[in-house]
């Protein structure tokens, strides 16, 4: 379980859990070295066992990465 204070990827400190769903968990975090606030989505272990769910997760991540707006998280 991801909880506030956890460090993800050795560089992001979890501030709070923003939401939970069937596919995963979204957290607000701060990059330790840069001080940037980020939103990180992680996939639940059970969901990662389905190739279809993994493909959907990857499509959504790519679509989110294309967003270039100060109004998008």
PDB file of N, CA and C in Angstrom, residues 3-63:
ATOM      1  N   UNK A   3       1.463   4.999   0.997  1.00  0.00           N
ATOM      2  CA  UNK A   3       0.981   5.900   2.043  1.00  0.00           C
ATOM      3  C   UNK A   3       1.802   7.181   2.018  1.00  0.00           C
ATOM      4  N   UNK A   4       1.223   8.273   2.547  1.00  0.00           N
ATOM      5  CA  UNK A   4       1.991   9.523   2.647  1.00  0.00           C
ATOM      6  C   UNK A   4       3.329   9.268   3.352  1.00  0.00           C
ATOM      7  N   UNK A   5       4.378   9.890   2.792  1.00  0.00           N
ATOM      8  CA  UNK A   5       5.719   9.694   3.324  1.00  0.00           C
ATOM      9  C   UNK A   5       6.513   8.632   2.589  1.00  0.00           C
ATOM     10  N   UNK A   6       5.815   7.766   1.818  1.00  0.00           N
ATOM     11  CA  UNK A   6       6.498   6.751   1.025  1.00  0.00           C
ATOM     12  C   UNK A   6       7.330   7.432  -0.051  1.00  0.00           C
ATOM     13  N   UNK A   7       8.431   6.790  -0.436  1.00  0.00           N
ATOM     14  CA  UNK A   7       9.261   7.317  -1.518  1.00  0.00           C
ATOM     15  C   UNK A   7       9.115   6.377  -2.710  1.00  0.00           C
ATOM     16  N   UNK A   8       8.710   6.940  -3.843  1.00  0.00           N
ATOM     17  CA  UNK A   8       8.522   6.163  -5.059  1.00  0.00           C
ATOM     18  C   UNK A   8       9.670   6.427  -6.024  1.00  0.00           C
ATOM     19  N   UNK A   9      10.217   5.383  -6.580  1.00  0.00           N
ATOM     20  CA  UNK A   9      11.290   5.509  -7.555  1.00  0.00           C
ATOM     21  C   UNK A   9      12.547   6.146  -7.003  1.00  0.00           C
ATOM     22  N   UNK A  10      12.664   6.177  -5.687  1.00  0.00           N
ATOM     23  CA  UNK A  10      13.839   6.755  -5.068  1.00  0.00           C
ATOM     24  C   UNK A  10      13.932   8.265  -5.180  1.00  0.00           C
ATOM     25  N   UNK A  11      12.842   8.915  -5.652  1.00  0.00           N
ATOM     26  CA  UNK A  11      12.948  10.355  -5.865  1.00  0.00           C
ATOM     27  C   UNK A  11      11.672  11.150  -5.626  1.00  0.00           C
ATOM     28  N   UNK A  12      10.550  10.503  -5.404  1.00  0.00           N
ATOM     29  CA  UNK A  12       9.281  11.204  -5.203  1.00  0.00           C
ATOM     30  C   UNK A  12       8.685  10.841  -3.851  1.00  0.00           C
ATOM     31  N   UNK A  13       8.428  11.844  -3.030  1.00  0.00           N
ATOM     32  CA  UNK A  13       7.830  11.617  -1.717  1.00  0.00           C
ATOM     33  C   UNK A  13       6.319  11.790  -1.835  1.00  0.00           C
ATOM     34  N   UNK A  14       5.575  10.772  -1.455  1.00  0.00           N
ATOM     35  CA  UNK A  14       4.115  10.807  -1.532  1.00  0.00           C
ATOM     36  C   UNK A  14       3.573  11.776  -0.486  1.00  0.00           C
ATOM     37  N   UNK A  15       2.750  12.705  -0.951  1.00  0.00           N
ATOM     38  CA  UNK A  15       2.099  13.674  -0.062  1.00  0.00           C
ATOM     39  C   UNK A  15       0.722  13.180   0.374  1.00  0.00           C
ATOM     40  N   UNK A  16      -0.056  12.677  -0.606  1.00  0.00           N
ATOM     41  CA  UNK A  16      -1.400  12.197  -0.281  1.00  0.00           C
ATOM     42  C   UNK A  16      -1.900  11.274  -1.381  1.00  0.00           C
ATOM     43  N   UNK A  17      -2.885  10.463  -1.030  1.00  0.00           N
ATOM     44  CA  UNK A  17      -3.551   9.605  -2.004  1.00  0.00           C
ATOM     45  C   UNK A  17      -4.700  10.418  -2.582  1.00  0.00           C
ATOM     46  N   UNK A  18      -4.720  10.580  -3.910  1.00  0.00           N
ATOM     47  CA  UNK A  18      -5.766  11.358  -4.573  1.00  0.00           C
ATOM     48  C   UNK A  18      -6.971  10.510  -4.942  1.00  0.00           C
ATOM     49  N   UNK A  19      -6.726   9.247  -5.261  1.00  0.00           N
ATOM     50  CA  UNK A  19      -7.834   8.391  -5.642  1.00  0.00           C
ATOM     51  C   UNK A  19      -7.403   6.949  -5.796  1.00  0.00           C
ATOM     52  N   UNK A  20      -8.398   6.068  -5.696  1.00  0.00           N
ATOM     53  CA  UNK A  20      -8.170   4.630  -5.860  1.00  0.00           C
ATOM     54  C   UNK A  20      -9.257   4.109  -6.773  1.00  0.00           C
ATOM     55  N   UNK A  21      -8.897   3.147  -7.611  1.00  0.00           N
ATOM     56  CA  UNK A  21      -9.868   2.543  -8.502  1.00  0.00           C
ATOM     57  C   UNK A  21      -9.541   1.090  -8.722  1.00  0.00           C
ATOM     58  N   UNK A  22     -10.273   0.483  -9.628  1.00  0.00           N
ATOM     59  CA  UNK A  22     -10.067  -0.923  -9.912  1.00  0.00           C
ATOM     60  C   UNK A  22      -8.720  -1.217 -10.532  1.00  0.00           C
ATOM     61  N   UNK A  23      -8.149  -0.220 -11.240  1.00  0.00           N
ATOM     62  CA  UNK A  23      -6.893  -0.442 -11.935  1.00  0.00           C
ATOM     63  C   UNK A  23      -5.681  -0.008 -11.121  1.00  0.00           C
ATOM     64  N   UNK A  24      -5.852   0.995 -10.264  1.00  0.00           N
ATOM     65  CA  UNK A  24      -4.675   1.466  -9.547  1.00  0.00           C
ATOM     66  C   UNK A  24      -4.955   2.567  -8.551  1.00  0.00           C
ATOM     67  N   UNK A  25      -3.878   3.255  -8.176  1.00  0.00           N
ATOM     68  CA  UNK A  25      -3.923   4.319  -7.171  1.00  0.00           C
ATOM     69  C   UNK A  25      -3.211   5.545  -7.746  1.00  0.00           C
ATOM     70  N   UNK A  26      -3.778   6.726  -7.523  1.00  0.00           N
ATOM     71  CA  UNK A  26      -3.150   7.977  -7.941  1.00  0.00           C
ATOM     72  C   UNK A  26      -2.759   8.744  -6.687  1.00  0.00           C
ATOM     73  N   UNK A  27      -1.491   9.203  -6.658  1.00  0.00           N
ATOM     74  CA  UNK A  27      -0.999   9.949  -5.504  1.00  0.00           C
ATOM     75  C   UNK A  27      -0.434  11.293  -5.938  1.00  0.00           C
ATOM     76  N   UNK A  28      -0.468  12.254  -5.035  1.00  0.00           N
ATOM     77  CA  UNK A  28       0.244  13.521  -5.206  1.00  0.00           C
ATOM     78  C   UNK A  28       1.588  13.330  -4.532  1.00  0.00           C
ATOM     79  N   UNK A  29       2.652  13.757  -5.213  1.00  0.00           N
ATOM     80  CA  UNK A  29       3.997  13.579  -4.669  1.00  0.00           C
ATOM     81  C   UNK A  29       4.850  14.786  -5.033  1.00  0.00           C
ATOM     82  N   UNK A  30       5.996  14.888  -4.384  1.00  0.00           N
ATOM     83  CA  UNK A  30       6.958  15.942  -4.674  1.00  0.00           C
ATOM     84  C   UNK A  30       8.293  15.312  -5.007  1.00  0.00           C
ATOM     85  N   UNK A  31       8.873  15.737  -6.128  1.00  0.00           N
ATOM     86  CA  UNK A  31      10.199  15.264  -6.531  1.00  0.00           C
ATOM     87  C   UNK A  31      11.201  15.848  -5.542  1.00  0.00           C
ATOM     88  N   UNK A  32      11.980  14.996  -4.908  1.00  0.00           N
ATOM     89  CA  UNK A  32      12.886  15.413  -3.838  1.00  0.00           C
ATOM     90  C   UNK A  32      13.895  16.451  -4.308  1.00  0.00           C
ATOM     91  N   UNK A  33      14.588  16.192  -5.391  1.00  0.00           N
ATOM     92  CA  UNK A  33      15.658  17.082  -5.837  1.00  0.00           C
ATOM     93  C   UNK A  33      15.149  18.351  -6.504  1.00  0.00           C
ATOM     94  N   UNK A  34      14.044  18.251  -7.255  1.00  0.00           N
ATOM     95  CA  UNK A  34      13.559  19.383  -8.033  1.00  0.00           C
ATOM     96  C   UNK A  34      12.474  20.197  -7.333  1.00  0.00           C
ATOM     97  N   UNK A  35      11.823  19.591  -6.356  1.00  0.00           N
ATOM     98  CA  UNK A  35      10.743  20.279  -5.663  1.00  0.00           C
ATOM     99  C   UNK A  35       9.466  20.397  -6.472  1.00  0.00           C
ATOM    100  N   UNK A  36       9.369  19.701  -7.607  1.00  0.00           N
ATOM    101  CA  UNK A  36       8.171  19.745  -8.443  1.00  0.00           C
ATOM    102  C   UNK A  36       7.094  18.837  -7.872  1.00  0.00           C
ATOM    103  N   UNK A  37       5.855  19.333  -7.914  1.00  0.00           N
ATOM    104  CA  UNK A  37       4.735  18.479  -7.516  1.00  0.00           C
ATOM    105  C   UNK A  37       4.300  17.685  -8.721  1.00  0.00           C
ATOM    106  N   UNK A  38       4.010  16.424  -8.505  1.00  0.00           N
ATOM    107  CA  UNK A  38       3.608  15.525  -9.582  1.00  0.00           C
ATOM    108  C   UNK A  38       2.445  14.659  -9.123  1.00  0.00           C
ATOM    109  N   UNK A  39       1.731  14.123 -10.096  1.00  0.00           N
ATOM    110  CA  UNK A  39       0.716  13.106  -9.831  1.00  0.00           C
ATOM    111  C   UNK A  39       1.260  11.812 -10.410  1.00  0.00           C
ATOM    112  N   UNK A  40       1.205  10.753  -9.630  1.00  0.00           N
ATOM    113  CA  UNK A  40       1.737   9.458 -10.066  1.00  0.00           C
ATOM    114  C   UNK A  40       0.623   8.417  -9.973  1.00  0.00           C
ATOM    115  N   UNK A  41       0.452   7.684 -11.060  1.00  0.00           N
ATOM    116  CA  UNK A  41      -0.509   6.592 -11.086  1.00  0.00           C
ATOM    117  C   UNK A  41       0.248   5.273 -11.026  1.00  0.00           C
ATOM    118  N   UNK A  42      -0.146   4.417 -10.122  1.00  0.00           N
ATOM    119  CA  UNK A  42       0.450   3.087 -10.036  1.00  0.00           C
ATOM    120  C   UNK A  42      -0.627   2.049 -10.321  1.00  0.00           C
ATOM    121  N   UNK A  43      -0.219   0.939 -10.876  1.00  0.00           N
ATOM    122  CA  UNK A  43      -1.153  -0.118 -11.211  1.00  0.00           C
ATOM    123  C   UNK A  43      -1.189  -1.162 -10.096  1.00  0.00           C
ATOM    124  N   UNK A  44      -2.381  -1.617  -9.780  1.00  0.00           N
ATOM    125  CA  UNK A  44      -2.519  -2.683  -8.791  1.00  0.00           C
ATOM    126  C   UNK A  44      -1.923  -3.978  -9.347  1.00  0.00           C
ATOM    127  N   UNK A  45      -1.332  -4.761  -8.477  1.00  0.00           N
ATOM    128  CA  UNK A  45      -0.689  -6.020  -8.883  1.00  0.00           C
ATOM    129  C   UNK A  45      -1.676  -6.921  -9.627  1.00  0.00           C
ATOM    130  N   UNK A  46      -2.906  -7.022  -9.128  1.00  0.00           N
ATOM    131  CA  UNK A  46      -3.905  -7.890  -9.767  1.00  0.00           C
ATOM    132  C   UNK A  46      -4.192  -7.425 -11.193  1.00  0.00           C
ATOM    133  N   UNK A  47      -4.254  -6.114 -11.392  1.00  0.00           N
ATOM    134  CA  UNK A  47      -4.547  -5.567 -12.720  1.00  0.00           C
ATOM    135  C   UNK A  47      -3.393  -5.817 -13.680  1.00  0.00           C
ATOM    136  N   UNK A  48      -2.180  -5.832 -13.165  1.00  0.00           N
ATOM    137  CA  UNK A  48      -1.006  -5.992 -14.031  1.00  0.00           C
ATOM    138  C   UNK A  48      -0.881  -7.398 -14.607  1.00  0.00           C
ATOM    139  N   UNK A  49      -1.723  -8.305 -14.153  1.00  0.00           N
ATOM    140  CA  UNK A  49      -1.688  -9.673 -14.665  1.00  0.00           C
ATOM    141  C   UNK A  49      -2.476  -9.824 -15.962  1.00  0.00           C
ATOM    142  N   UNK A  50      -3.222  -8.791 -16.348  1.00  0.00           N
ATOM    143  CA  UNK A  50      -4.024  -8.836 -17.566  1.00  0.00           C
ATOM    144  C   UNK A  50      -3.346  -8.021 -18.660  1.00  0.00           C
ATOM    145  N   UNK A  51      -2.957  -8.654 -19.770  1.00  0.00           N
ATOM    146  CA  UNK A  51      -2.320  -7.909 -20.861  1.00  0.00           C
ATOM    147  C   UNK A  51      -3.197  -6.780 -21.404  1.00  0.00           C
ATOM    148  N   UNK A  52      -4.515  -6.987 -21.417  1.00  0.00           N
ATOM    149  CA  UNK A  52      -5.425  -5.950 -21.907  1.00  0.00           C
ATOM    150  C   UNK A  52      -5.411  -4.733 -20.984  1.00  0.00           C
ATOM    151  N   UNK A  53      -5.400  -4.970 -19.688  1.00  0.00           N
ATOM    152  CA  UNK A  53      -5.387  -3.870 -18.728  1.00  0.00           C
ATOM    153  C   UNK A  53      -4.056  -3.124 -18.785  1.00  0.00           C
ATOM    154  N   UNK A  54      -2.965  -3.853 -18.926  1.00  0.00           N
ATOM    155  CA  UNK A  54      -1.643  -3.225 -19.040  1.00  0.00           C
ATOM    156  C   UNK A  54      -1.592  -2.349 -20.290  1.00  0.00           C
ATOM    157  N   UNK A  55      -2.119  -2.841 -21.410  1.00  0.00           N
ATOM    158  CA  UNK A  55      -2.140  -2.063 -22.654  1.00  0.00           C
ATOM    159  C   UNK A  55      -2.966  -0.794 -22.481  1.00  0.00           C
ATOM    160  N   UNK A  56      -4.111  -0.888 -21.813  1.00  0.00           N
ATOM    161  CA  UNK A  56      -4.947   0.296 -21.557  1.00  0.00           C
ATOM    162  C   UNK A  56      -4.197   1.292 -20.674  1.00  0.00           C
ATOM    163  N   UNK A  57      -3.546   0.813 -19.637  1.00  0.00           N
ATOM    164  CA  UNK A  57      -2.775   1.664 -18.729  1.00  0.00           C
ATOM    165  C   UNK A  57      -1.693   2.417 -19.501  1.00  0.00           C
ATOM    166  N   UNK A  58      -0.992   1.711 -20.381  1.00  0.00           N
ATOM    167  CA  UNK A  58       0.061   2.331 -21.185  1.00  0.00           C
ATOM    168  C   UNK A  58      -0.505   3.371 -22.144  1.00  0.00           C
ATOM    169  N   UNK A  59      -1.661   3.086 -22.774  1.00  0.00           N
ATOM    170  CA  UNK A  59      -2.299   4.066 -23.672  1.00  0.00           C
ATOM    171  C   UNK A  59      -2.670   5.330 -22.913  1.00  0.00           C
ATOM    172  N   UNK A  60      -3.246   5.159 -21.726  1.00  0.00           N
ATOM    173  CA  UNK A  60      -3.638   6.310 -20.922  1.00  0.00           C
ATOM    174  C   UNK A  60      -2.421   7.120 -20.477  1.00  0.00           C
ATOM    175  N   UNK A  61      -1.318   6.440 -20.133  1.00  0.00           N
ATOM    176  CA  UNK A  61      -0.097   7.137 -19.731  1.00  0.00           C
ATOM    177  C   UNK A  61       0.471   7.942 -20.891  1.00  0.00           C
ATOM    178  N   UNK A  62       0.459   7.378 -22.086  1.00  0.00           N
ATOM    179  CA  UNK A  62       0.961   8.092 -23.259  1.00  0.00           C
ATOM    180  C   UNK A  62       0.088   9.298 -23.581  1.00  0.00           C
ATOM    181  N   UNK A  63      -1.218   9.145 -23.453  1.00  0.00           N
ATOM    182  CA  UNK A  63      -2.128  10.276 -23.713  1.00  0.00           C
ATOM    183  C   UNK A  63      -1.897  11.381 -22.692  1.00  0.00           C
TER     184      UNK A  63
END
